[in-house]
Amino acid sequence: MRVLDTVTGTLVDPVVDGAATLYVCGITPYDATHLGHAATAIAFDLLGRAWRDAGVAVRYASNVTDVDDPLLERAADTGVDWRALAAEQTALYREDMTALQVLPPDAYLGAVESIPAVVSAVEQMLAAGTAYRIPTPDAVGDDDLGDVYADLHADPQFGAAAGLDRDTMLTLSAERGGDPRRPGKRDPLDPLLWRRERAGEPAWDGDSLGRGRPGWHIECVAIVRGNLGARLSVLGGGSDLAFPHHEMSCSHMRVLTEDPHAGARVQVHTGMVGLDGEKMSKSRGNLVLVSTLREQGVDPMAIRLAVLAHRYRYDWLGTDDVLRTAEHRLARWRRALSGVGGAPAEPLLEAVRTALADDLDAPAALAAMDDWADAALAGVADPVPGAPGVVARALDALLGVRL
Ligand code: 5CA
Ligand code: ZN
C-alpha cells in the first residue's frame, strides 16, 4: 500500500511493523459539509479500509476545530451563539459522514476539550525557551502575561517540508490564519500558540498562561500527541493545509519532543474540490452541500461514487454532471448485482485491491467493477452462484459503497 508523500513527491509505504497511525485534520464547524470536505474524509477512509483489509493495526484520530476565528466570526455575523453553531454543524457533519459510510476515527476530539493538553504543551515550550510572550494591553485582566508565539528559529528543520520561498510562506500565512503583520513577533511567520482573553471573546483557564484560547496548529498537535504519539505514520488533510498548518504542526512536534524525527513520516494531501459547482447550482438549491443533497433524496452512495470517480490527489470540480454520472453508475451496478450468479468475484477483488494499493486509485477500482457489471448484464456463460453477494460485500468493505 503506497501513498504519495507530498513532501518528497514519492510513493511511500507508511506502515512499519504492521502498524500505522493516521491523523486527519477535520472540520471547523461554521458551515455545512460540502463535497470537498466529504472528498477529503472519503480519501482517508479508503486508506484506513485498505490498511485494515491488509491486516494493518490502524489507529486513526481526527479533530473538530470547535473554537477558532472563522467560527466566532460567522457566529457574530449571523447573530447565533458560537457554541450552538459549532454543536449544530458538528452534528450535521457526523450525520453526513455516517450516510457516506465514512468509518469514525478511533479518537475524535474537539479543540475545546483539548485545552488542558494545549496549555501544558505551551507551558513546556515557554519553559524550554522555544516560545515567547508578546504583551497584550488590550487583554482582559491586569496581569502582563501576554499572547504566546512559537519561536520558529528554535527548529532548524522549519520550512523543509513545504519547500516554499519566503514570500510565498508570508502570503500563505496571511491568507490561512496567520498574522505576519502582528508587531512584536521575532519572525513574521511565528505562529500563535495561546491568545489571551479579549472582551467579548470566549476564554478558558490557562493556568500559568492566564485565561485565553488555543492557537490553531498547537490544537492538532495536542490531539496527535495525546492519542497517537508524536511520530505519526500519516498526517493528512486537504492541500490547503500543507502550509502553514502541517508545516507548523510538525515543527511544534519536533520542538516539543526534542526529536528531529517527530512529526509525520508521510504527509498526504488531497486535491481541492472546486466549488464552482456551488455557484452554478445555488439557484437550484446549492447542490454541493452533502446535507442538502441528502434532503433532496440523492442516494449517499451516489455522492460517494461521485467522489471515488476522482483520484484523490488531483483537484476537481463538483458539478451536476459528476453526480448524474454517479447515479447512473450506481443504478447499473445494482442491476448487475440483482442476479443470483455472475462472473467470478476473485479477479475483481484482486483488481480493486491492486488499484487501492497504488496510491488509492479509486477510479481504477470503479472501472474494474464497471467491467464486472458489463459482463453480468451481458450474461456470463458460466455464472458462478453467489458471486454477486461476494462482490457486493467486498465493495462495501473495500470502497465503502453499500449496494
Ligand atoms: N479545522 C481545520 C483543520 S485542523 C480545517 O481546515 N477545517 S475545514 O473545515 O476548513 O476543512 C476540513 C477538511 O477538509 C480539511 O482537511 C481541509 O483541508 C479539507 N477541505 C477544505 N476544503 C476543501 C475542498 N474544497 N476540497 C477538498 N478538501 C477540502
Ligand atoms: Zn489540523
Short mmCIF file of C-alpha atoms and ligand atoms in Angstrom, two decimals:
data_model
loop_
_atom_site.label_atom_id
_atom_site.label_comp_id
_atom_site.label_asym_id
_atom_site.label_seq_id
_atom_site.Cartn_x
_atom_site.Cartn_y
_atom_site.Cartn_z
CA MET A 1 0.00 0.00 0.00
CA ARG A 2 1.84 3.08 -1.20
CA VAL A 3 0.70 6.69 -1.00
CA LEU A 4 2.06 9.90 -2.43
CA ASP A 5 4.18 11.73 0.14
CA THR A 6 3.67 15.35 -0.80
CA VAL A 7 6.88 16.35 0.98
CA THR A 8 9.18 14.26 -1.21
CA GLY A 9 6.85 13.72 -4.17
CA THR A 10 7.50 9.98 -3.98
CA LEU A 11 5.31 6.94 -3.31
CA VAL A 12 5.89 5.61 0.18
CA ASP A 13 4.55 2.75 2.29
CA PRO A 14 3.90 4.36 5.70
CA VAL A 15 3.38 1.06 7.54
CA VAL A 16 6.11 -0.09 9.89
CA ASP A 17 5.95 -3.47 11.64
CA GLY A 18 2.35 -3.99 10.58
CA ALA A 19 1.07 -0.84 12.30
CA ALA A 20 0.13 2.69 11.26
CA THR A 21 -1.19 5.83 12.89
CA LEU A 22 -3.25 8.35 10.95
CA TYR A 23 -4.29 11.87 11.83
CA VAL A 24 -6.62 13.76 9.50
CA CYS A 25 -7.45 17.41 10.03
CA GLY A 26 -11.20 17.68 10.43
CA ILE A 27 -13.73 20.45 10.06
CA THR A 28 -14.14 23.90 11.52
CA PRO A 29 -17.89 23.66 12.14
CA TYR A 30 -19.23 27.00 10.95
CA ASP A 31 -20.86 25.79 7.76
CA ALA A 32 -22.33 22.58 6.38
CA THR A 33 -20.19 19.85 4.85
CA HIS A 34 -19.58 20.37 1.14
CA LEU A 35 -18.33 17.93 -1.45
CA GLY A 36 -14.70 18.97 -0.76
CA HIS A 37 -14.85 18.12 2.95
CA ALA A 38 -16.55 14.85 2.04
CA ALA A 39 -13.90 14.04 -0.58
CA THR A 40 -11.07 14.53 1.91
CA ALA A 41 -12.81 12.40 4.55
CA ILE A 42 -13.54 9.67 1.99
CA ALA A 43 -9.94 9.61 0.70
CA PHE A 44 -8.57 8.84 4.16
CA ASP A 45 -11.44 6.46 4.84
CA LEU A 46 -10.25 4.46 1.81
CA LEU A 47 -6.72 4.43 3.20
CA GLY A 48 -7.99 3.10 6.54
CA ARG A 49 -10.08 0.44 4.79
CA ALA A 50 -7.17 -0.69 2.60
CA TRP A 51 -4.92 -0.96 5.65
CA ARG A 52 -7.47 -2.91 7.67
CA ASP A 53 -8.08 -5.22 4.72
CA ALA A 54 -4.33 -5.90 4.63
CA GLY A 55 -4.30 -6.68 8.36
CA VAL A 56 -2.51 -3.48 9.42
CA ALA A 57 -3.17 -2.35 13.01
CA VAL A 58 -4.56 1.16 12.40
CA ARG A 59 -5.12 3.91 14.91
CA TYR A 60 -6.91 6.91 13.49
CA ALA A 61 -7.56 10.27 15.16
CA SER A 62 -9.22 13.44 13.93
CA ASN A 63 -10.45 16.75 15.28
CA VAL A 64 -13.17 19.35 15.18
CA THR A 65 -11.84 22.91 15.43
CA ASP A 66 -14.73 23.94 17.63
CA VAL A 67 -13.25 27.28 18.64
CA ASP A 68 -11.37 29.46 16.14
CA ASP A 69 -11.63 32.85 14.46
CA PRO A 70 -13.73 31.78 11.41
CA LEU A 71 -16.29 30.11 13.67
CA LEU A 72 -16.51 33.11 16.01
CA GLU A 73 -16.79 35.50 13.05
CA ARG A 74 -19.58 33.50 11.40
CA ALA A 75 -21.47 33.28 14.69
CA ALA A 76 -21.15 37.05 15.21
CA ASP A 77 -22.22 37.80 11.61
CA THR A 78 -25.30 35.62 11.82
CA GLY A 79 -26.20 36.51 15.41
CA VAL A 80 -26.05 32.98 16.79
CA ASP A 81 -24.18 31.67 19.78
CA TRP A 82 -20.86 30.22 18.58
CA ARG A 83 -21.32 27.12 20.75
CA ALA A 84 -24.74 26.44 19.24
CA LEU A 85 -23.36 26.91 15.72
CA ALA A 86 -20.45 24.54 16.39
CA ALA A 87 -22.65 21.89 18.00
CA GLU A 88 -25.23 22.05 15.22
CA GLN A 89 -22.69 21.85 12.39
CA THR A 90 -20.67 19.12 14.08
CA ALA A 91 -23.82 17.02 14.47
CA LEU A 92 -24.72 17.60 10.83
CA TYR A 93 -21.20 16.62 9.73
CA ARG A 94 -21.41 13.39 11.69
CA GLU A 95 -24.75 12.56 10.09
CA ASP A 96 -23.26 13.27 6.67
CA MET A 97 -20.25 11.05 7.37
CA THR A 98 -22.44 8.21 8.62
CA ALA A 99 -24.59 8.43 5.50
CA LEU A 100 -21.45 8.41 3.32
CA GLN A 101 -20.14 5.30 5.10
CA VAL A 102 -17.04 7.07 6.42
CA LEU A 103 -15.82 4.95 9.34
CA PRO A 104 -15.45 7.03 12.51
CA PRO A 105 -11.97 7.78 13.89
CA ASP A 106 -10.82 5.87 16.97
CA ALA A 107 -10.28 9.22 18.70
CA TYR A 108 -12.39 12.20 17.65
CA LEU A 109 -11.72 15.32 19.68
CA GLY A 110 -12.65 18.97 19.79
CA ALA A 111 -10.32 21.90 20.36
CA VAL A 112 -12.23 22.95 23.47
CA GLU A 113 -11.87 19.61 25.22
CA SER A 114 -8.16 19.59 24.30
CA ILE A 115 -7.37 22.90 26.04
CA PRO A 116 -5.64 21.34 29.09
CA ALA A 117 -3.28 19.44 26.73
CA VAL A 118 -2.62 22.63 24.76
CA VAL A 119 -1.87 24.59 27.92
CA SER A 120 0.70 22.08 29.14
CA ALA A 121 2.36 21.94 25.69
CA VAL A 122 2.62 25.74 25.55
CA GLU A 123 3.93 25.91 29.13
CA GLN A 124 6.56 23.34 28.16
CA MET A 125 7.65 25.40 25.14
CA LEU A 126 7.88 28.58 27.24
CA ALA A 127 9.98 26.77 29.85
CA ALA A 128 12.29 25.44 27.11
CA GLY A 129 12.64 28.90 25.57
CA THR A 130 11.12 27.77 22.25
CA ALA A 131 8.12 30.08 22.69
CA TYR A 132 7.82 33.70 23.81
CA ARG A 133 5.23 36.20 25.02
CA ILE A 134 4.01 39.40 23.39
CA PRO A 135 2.39 41.98 25.70
CA THR A 136 -1.37 42.42 25.29
CA PRO A 137 -2.53 45.72 26.77
CA ASP A 138 -5.99 45.03 25.27
CA ALA A 139 -6.43 41.70 27.07
CA VAL A 140 -8.99 41.26 29.84
CA GLY A 141 -7.40 41.43 33.32
CA ASP A 142 -4.48 43.44 34.65
CA ASP A 143 -1.72 40.86 34.54
CA ASP A 144 1.08 41.09 32.00
CA LEU A 145 1.18 37.52 30.69
CA GLY A 146 0.63 38.31 27.01
CA ASP A 147 -0.12 36.15 23.97
CA VAL A 148 2.30 33.28 23.34
CA TYR A 149 4.02 32.58 19.99
CA ALA A 150 6.29 29.75 18.86
CA ASP A 151 9.84 30.81 18.02
CA LEU A 152 10.41 29.13 14.67
CA HIS A 153 14.13 29.75 14.90
CA ALA A 154 14.21 27.04 17.59
CA ASP A 155 13.50 24.49 14.83
CA PRO A 156 16.26 24.15 12.23
CA GLN A 157 14.00 21.95 10.08
CA PHE A 158 11.20 24.51 9.80
CA GLY A 159 10.18 25.07 6.18
CA ALA A 160 11.90 21.98 4.79
CA ALA A 161 8.67 20.03 4.21
CA ALA A 162 6.74 22.67 2.29
CA GLY A 163 9.83 23.83 0.39
CA LEU A 164 8.43 27.29 -0.35
CA ASP A 165 10.24 30.59 -0.79
CA ARG A 166 9.84 33.14 1.95
CA ASP A 167 7.47 35.44 0.07
CA THR A 168 5.11 32.57 -0.64
CA MET A 169 5.24 31.49 3.00
CA LEU A 170 4.38 35.03 4.12
CA THR A 171 1.50 35.28 1.65
CA LEU A 172 0.05 31.88 2.61
CA SER A 173 0.46 32.62 6.30
CA ALA A 174 -1.59 35.83 5.92
CA GLU A 175 -4.28 34.02 3.90
CA ARG A 176 -4.52 30.95 6.09
CA GLY A 177 -4.98 32.08 9.67
CA GLY A 178 -1.53 33.55 10.42
CA ASP A 179 -0.75 37.13 11.44
CA PRO A 180 2.58 38.07 9.82
CA ARG A 181 1.94 41.77 10.48
CA ARG A 182 1.45 41.45 14.22
CA PRO A 183 4.00 43.79 15.88
CA GLY A 184 6.43 42.33 18.39
CA LYS A 185 6.99 38.96 16.74
CA ARG A 186 10.55 37.69 16.36
CA ASP A 187 9.72 36.35 12.91
CA PRO A 188 6.57 37.35 10.99
CA LEU A 189 5.84 33.64 10.40
CA ASP A 190 5.92 32.68 14.11
CA PRO A 191 2.51 31.11 14.85
CA LEU A 192 0.19 31.88 17.74
CA LEU A 193 0.09 29.26 20.49
CA TRP A 194 -2.14 30.92 23.10
CA ARG A 195 -4.33 34.00 22.75
CA ARG A 196 -5.22 35.89 25.91
CA GLU A 197 -8.84 36.73 26.56
CA ARG A 198 -10.19 39.84 24.80
CA ALA A 199 -13.51 41.49 25.63
CA GLY A 200 -16.36 39.53 24.08
CA GLU A 201 -14.22 36.51 23.17
CA PRO A 202 -14.52 33.07 24.75
CA ALA A 203 -11.71 32.11 27.11
CA TRP A 204 -10.68 29.25 29.34
CA ASP A 205 -8.42 28.86 32.33
CA GLY A 206 -4.85 28.59 31.04
CA ASP A 207 -3.02 28.03 34.35
CA SER A 208 0.27 29.95 34.13
CA LEU A 209 -0.68 31.28 30.67
CA GLY A 210 -3.69 33.17 32.03
CA ARG A 211 -7.21 32.96 30.62
CA GLY A 212 -7.36 32.61 26.86
CA ARG A 213 -7.83 30.22 23.96
CA PRO A 214 -5.57 27.98 21.85
CA GLY A 215 -3.86 28.75 18.57
CA TRP A 216 -4.77 26.53 15.63
CA HIS A 217 -1.71 24.36 14.94
CA ILE A 218 -1.00 23.53 18.58
CA GLU A 219 -4.56 22.23 18.88
CA CYS A 220 -3.92 19.47 16.33
CA VAL A 221 -0.51 18.81 17.87
CA ALA A 222 -2.01 18.30 21.33
CA ILE A 223 -4.53 15.82 19.91
CA VAL A 224 -1.87 13.94 17.92
CA ARG A 225 0.50 13.66 20.88
CA GLY A 226 -2.22 12.66 23.31
CA ASN A 227 -3.73 9.99 21.08
CA LEU A 228 -1.18 8.76 18.56
CA GLY A 229 2.25 9.83 19.80
CA ALA A 230 4.48 12.44 18.19
CA ARG A 231 5.83 10.15 15.46
CA LEU A 232 2.84 9.83 13.17
CA SER A 233 2.71 7.49 10.16
CA VAL A 234 0.44 9.74 8.10
CA LEU A 235 -0.64 13.34 8.58
CA GLY A 236 -3.49 14.10 6.22
CA GLY A 237 -5.84 16.80 5.07
CA GLY A 238 -6.59 18.93 2.06
CA SER A 239 -3.75 20.51 0.09
CA ASP A 240 -4.78 23.88 1.58
CA LEU A 241 -3.28 22.65 4.87
CA ALA A 242 0.24 21.77 3.66
CA PHE A 243 1.41 25.27 4.56
CA PRO A 244 1.30 26.70 7.12
CA HIS A 245 -0.84 24.26 9.13
CA HIS A 246 1.04 20.99 8.65
CA GLU A 247 4.45 22.62 8.47
CA MET A 248 3.79 24.36 11.81
CA SER A 249 2.23 21.26 13.38
CA CYS A 250 5.25 19.08 12.57
CA SER A 251 7.57 21.84 13.77
CA HIS A 252 5.77 22.03 17.14
CA MET A 253 6.00 18.24 17.48
CA ARG A 254 9.76 18.24 16.85
CA VAL A 255 10.36 21.09 19.27
CA LEU A 256 8.14 19.64 22.00
CA THR A 257 9.69 16.20 21.91
CA GLU A 258 13.24 17.32 21.04
CA ASP A 259 13.07 14.57 18.43
CA PRO A 260 14.13 15.52 14.89
CA HIS A 261 12.06 12.58 13.57
CA ALA A 262 8.86 13.65 15.30
CA GLY A 263 6.01 14.87 13.14
CA ALA A 264 4.74 12.83 10.22
CA ARG A 265 6.58 10.07 8.44
CA VAL A 266 4.40 10.83 5.42
CA GLN A 267 2.20 13.81 4.60
CA VAL A 268 -0.72 13.05 2.33
CA HIS A 269 -2.76 15.89 0.84
CA THR A 270 -6.00 15.66 -1.07
CA GLY A 271 -6.74 17.91 -4.03
CA MET A 272 -9.23 20.74 -3.70
CA VAL A 273 -12.72 20.13 -4.97
CA GLY A 274 -13.67 23.25 -6.88
CA LEU A 275 -16.88 24.70 -5.61
CA ASP A 276 -17.71 26.47 -8.82
CA GLY A 277 -20.47 23.94 -8.72
CA GLU A 278 -21.78 25.80 -5.70
CA LYS A 279 -22.31 28.96 -7.70
CA MET A 280 -23.72 27.04 -10.61
CA SER A 281 -26.26 25.16 -8.63
CA LYS A 282 -27.10 27.63 -5.88
CA SER A 283 -30.03 28.88 -7.92
CA ARG A 284 -31.23 25.29 -7.98
CA GLY A 285 -30.70 24.77 -4.26
CA ASN A 286 -26.99 24.56 -3.50
CA LEU A 287 -26.29 21.05 -4.66
CA VAL A 288 -22.78 20.78 -3.27
CA LEU A 289 -23.78 20.57 0.39
CA VAL A 290 -23.96 16.90 1.35
CA SER A 291 -26.89 17.50 3.70
CA THR A 292 -28.84 19.36 1.01
CA LEU A 293 -28.25 16.58 -1.47
CA ARG A 294 -29.45 14.06 1.08
CA GLU A 295 -32.56 16.12 1.81
CA GLN A 296 -33.29 16.18 -1.90
CA GLY A 297 -33.26 12.41 -1.90
CA VAL A 298 -29.89 11.85 -3.58
CA ASP A 299 -28.57 8.43 -2.54
CA PRO A 300 -25.48 8.98 -0.32
CA MET A 301 -23.84 6.10 -2.18
CA ALA A 302 -24.13 8.10 -5.40
CA ILE A 303 -22.37 11.01 -3.65
CA ARG A 304 -19.64 8.61 -2.54
CA LEU A 305 -19.30 7.23 -6.05
CA ALA A 306 -19.07 10.77 -7.44
CA VAL A 307 -16.11 11.36 -5.13
CA LEU A 308 -14.48 7.99 -5.86
CA ALA A 309 -14.61 8.67 -9.59
CA HIS A 310 -11.79 11.19 -8.99
CA ARG A 311 -8.22 10.45 -8.00
CA TYR A 312 -7.89 11.99 -4.54
CA ARG A 313 -4.60 13.79 -5.17
CA TYR A 314 -5.87 15.99 -8.00
CA ASP A 315 -8.17 19.00 -7.92
CA TRP A 316 -11.58 18.51 -9.49
CA LEU A 317 -14.84 20.31 -9.96
CA GLY A 318 -18.08 19.22 -8.30
CA THR A 319 -20.82 19.59 -10.88
CA ASP A 320 -24.29 18.25 -11.54
CA ASP A 321 -22.87 16.07 -14.31
CA VAL A 322 -20.49 14.31 -11.94
CA LEU A 323 -23.42 13.46 -9.71
CA ARG A 324 -25.68 12.31 -12.56
CA THR A 325 -22.91 10.02 -13.86
CA ALA A 326 -22.50 8.53 -10.38
CA GLU A 327 -26.25 7.92 -10.01
CA HIS A 328 -26.27 6.18 -13.36
CA ARG A 329 -23.32 4.01 -12.37
CA LEU A 330 -24.89 3.09 -9.04
CA ALA A 331 -28.14 2.03 -10.71
CA ARG A 332 -26.21 -0.04 -13.24
CA TRP A 333 -24.16 -1.80 -10.56
CA ARG A 334 -27.31 -2.59 -8.62
CA ARG A 335 -28.93 -4.10 -11.71
CA ALA A 336 -25.82 -6.17 -12.36
CA LEU A 337 -25.86 -7.45 -8.77
CA SER A 338 -29.53 -8.39 -8.77
CA GLY A 339 -28.95 -11.83 -10.31
CA VAL A 340 -28.14 -14.98 -8.34
CA GLY A 341 -24.98 -15.62 -10.36
CA GLY A 342 -22.30 -13.69 -12.16
CA ALA A 343 -18.69 -13.64 -13.26
CA PRO A 344 -16.31 -14.89 -10.55
CA ALA A 345 -15.68 -12.38 -7.77
CA GLU A 346 -12.00 -13.12 -7.11
CA PRO A 347 -10.42 -11.41 -10.14
CA LEU A 348 -12.47 -8.29 -9.41
CA LEU A 349 -11.42 -8.24 -5.75
CA GLU A 350 -7.82 -8.63 -6.82
CA ALA A 351 -8.17 -5.70 -9.25
CA VAL A 352 -9.82 -3.48 -6.61
CA ARG A 353 -7.14 -4.28 -4.01
CA THR A 354 -4.35 -3.65 -6.53
CA ALA A 355 -5.89 -0.31 -7.54
CA LEU A 356 -6.24 0.88 -3.95
CA ALA A 357 -2.70 -0.20 -3.07
CA ASP A 358 -1.48 2.07 -5.86
CA ASP A 359 -1.97 5.39 -4.06
CA LEU A 360 -5.71 4.85 -3.67
CA ASP A 361 -6.55 4.67 -7.35
CA ALA A 362 -10.30 4.61 -6.79
CA PRO A 363 -11.16 5.42 -10.44
CA ALA A 364 -9.32 2.23 -11.48
CA ALA A 365 -11.25 0.27 -8.86
CA LEU A 366 -14.55 1.64 -10.21
CA ALA A 367 -13.51 0.77 -13.77
CA ALA A 368 -12.86 -2.83 -12.69
CA MET A 369 -16.34 -3.02 -11.21
CA ASP A 370 -17.80 -1.46 -14.36
CA ASP A 371 -16.25 -4.35 -16.31
CA TRP A 372 -17.72 -6.90 -13.94
CA ALA A 373 -21.13 -5.22 -14.24
CA ASP A 374 -20.86 -5.16 -18.06
CA ALA A 375 -20.22 -8.90 -18.08
CA ALA A 376 -23.05 -9.62 -15.65
CA LEU A 377 -25.53 -7.53 -17.64
CA ALA A 378 -24.43 -9.08 -20.95
CA GLY A 379 -24.92 -12.55 -19.47
CA VAL A 380 -21.99 -14.67 -18.29
CA ALA A 381 -21.52 -18.07 -19.98
CA ASP A 382 -20.79 -19.95 -16.74
CA PRO A 383 -22.33 -17.86 -13.96
CA VAL A 384 -20.88 -18.54 -10.51
CA PRO A 385 -23.70 -18.88 -7.98
CA GLY A 386 -23.30 -16.38 -5.12
CA ALA A 387 -20.74 -14.21 -6.91
CA PRO A 388 -22.96 -11.07 -6.74
CA GLY A 389 -23.20 -11.41 -2.96
CA VAL A 390 -19.44 -11.67 -2.58
CA VAL A 391 -18.92 -8.67 -4.88
CA ALA A 392 -21.47 -6.56 -3.00
CA ARG A 393 -19.94 -7.31 0.38
CA ALA A 394 -16.39 -6.73 -0.88
CA LEU A 395 -17.28 -3.34 -2.38
CA ASP A 396 -18.95 -2.40 0.89
CA ALA A 397 -15.80 -3.29 2.85
CA LEU A 398 -13.13 -2.00 0.46
CA LEU A 399 -14.78 1.03 -1.14
CA GLY A 400 -17.44 1.82 1.45
CA VAL A 401 -20.07 1.57 -1.28
CA ARG A 402 -23.13 -0.26 0.04
CA LEU A 403 -25.09 -1.74 -2.80
N1 5CA B 1 -10.30 22.52 11.04
C1 5CA B 1 -9.31 22.78 10.05
C2 5CA B 1 -8.23 21.71 10.03
S1 5CA B 1 -7.49 21.49 11.62
C3 5CA B 1 -9.91 22.91 8.65
O1 5CA B 1 -9.18 23.10 7.71
N2 5CA B 1 -11.24 22.82 8.60
S2 5CA B 1 -12.09 22.93 7.23
O2 5CA B 1 -13.48 22.76 7.62
O3 5CA B 1 -11.76 24.10 6.53
O4 5CA B 1 -11.68 21.71 6.34
C4 5CA B 1 -11.87 20.37 6.79
C5 5CA B 1 -11.03 19.41 5.95
O5 5CA B 1 -11.48 19.46 4.58
C6 5CA B 1 -9.55 19.77 5.91
O6 5CA B 1 -8.78 18.58 5.81
C7 5CA B 1 -9.42 20.59 4.64
O7 5CA B 1 -8.12 20.56 4.09
C8 5CA B 1 -10.42 19.87 3.73
N3 5CA B 1 -11.01 20.75 2.69
C9 5CA B 1 -11.49 22.01 2.84
N4 5CA B 1 -11.94 22.49 1.67
C10 5CA B 1 -11.75 21.51 0.74
C11 5CA B 1 -12.01 21.39 -0.67
N5 5CA B 1 -12.58 22.38 -1.35
N6 5CA B 1 -11.68 20.24 -1.30
C12 5CA B 1 -11.11 19.21 -0.60
N7 5CA B 1 -10.85 19.26 0.73
C13 5CA B 1 -11.16 20.40 1.40
ZN ZN B 2 -5.47 20.44 11.76
#
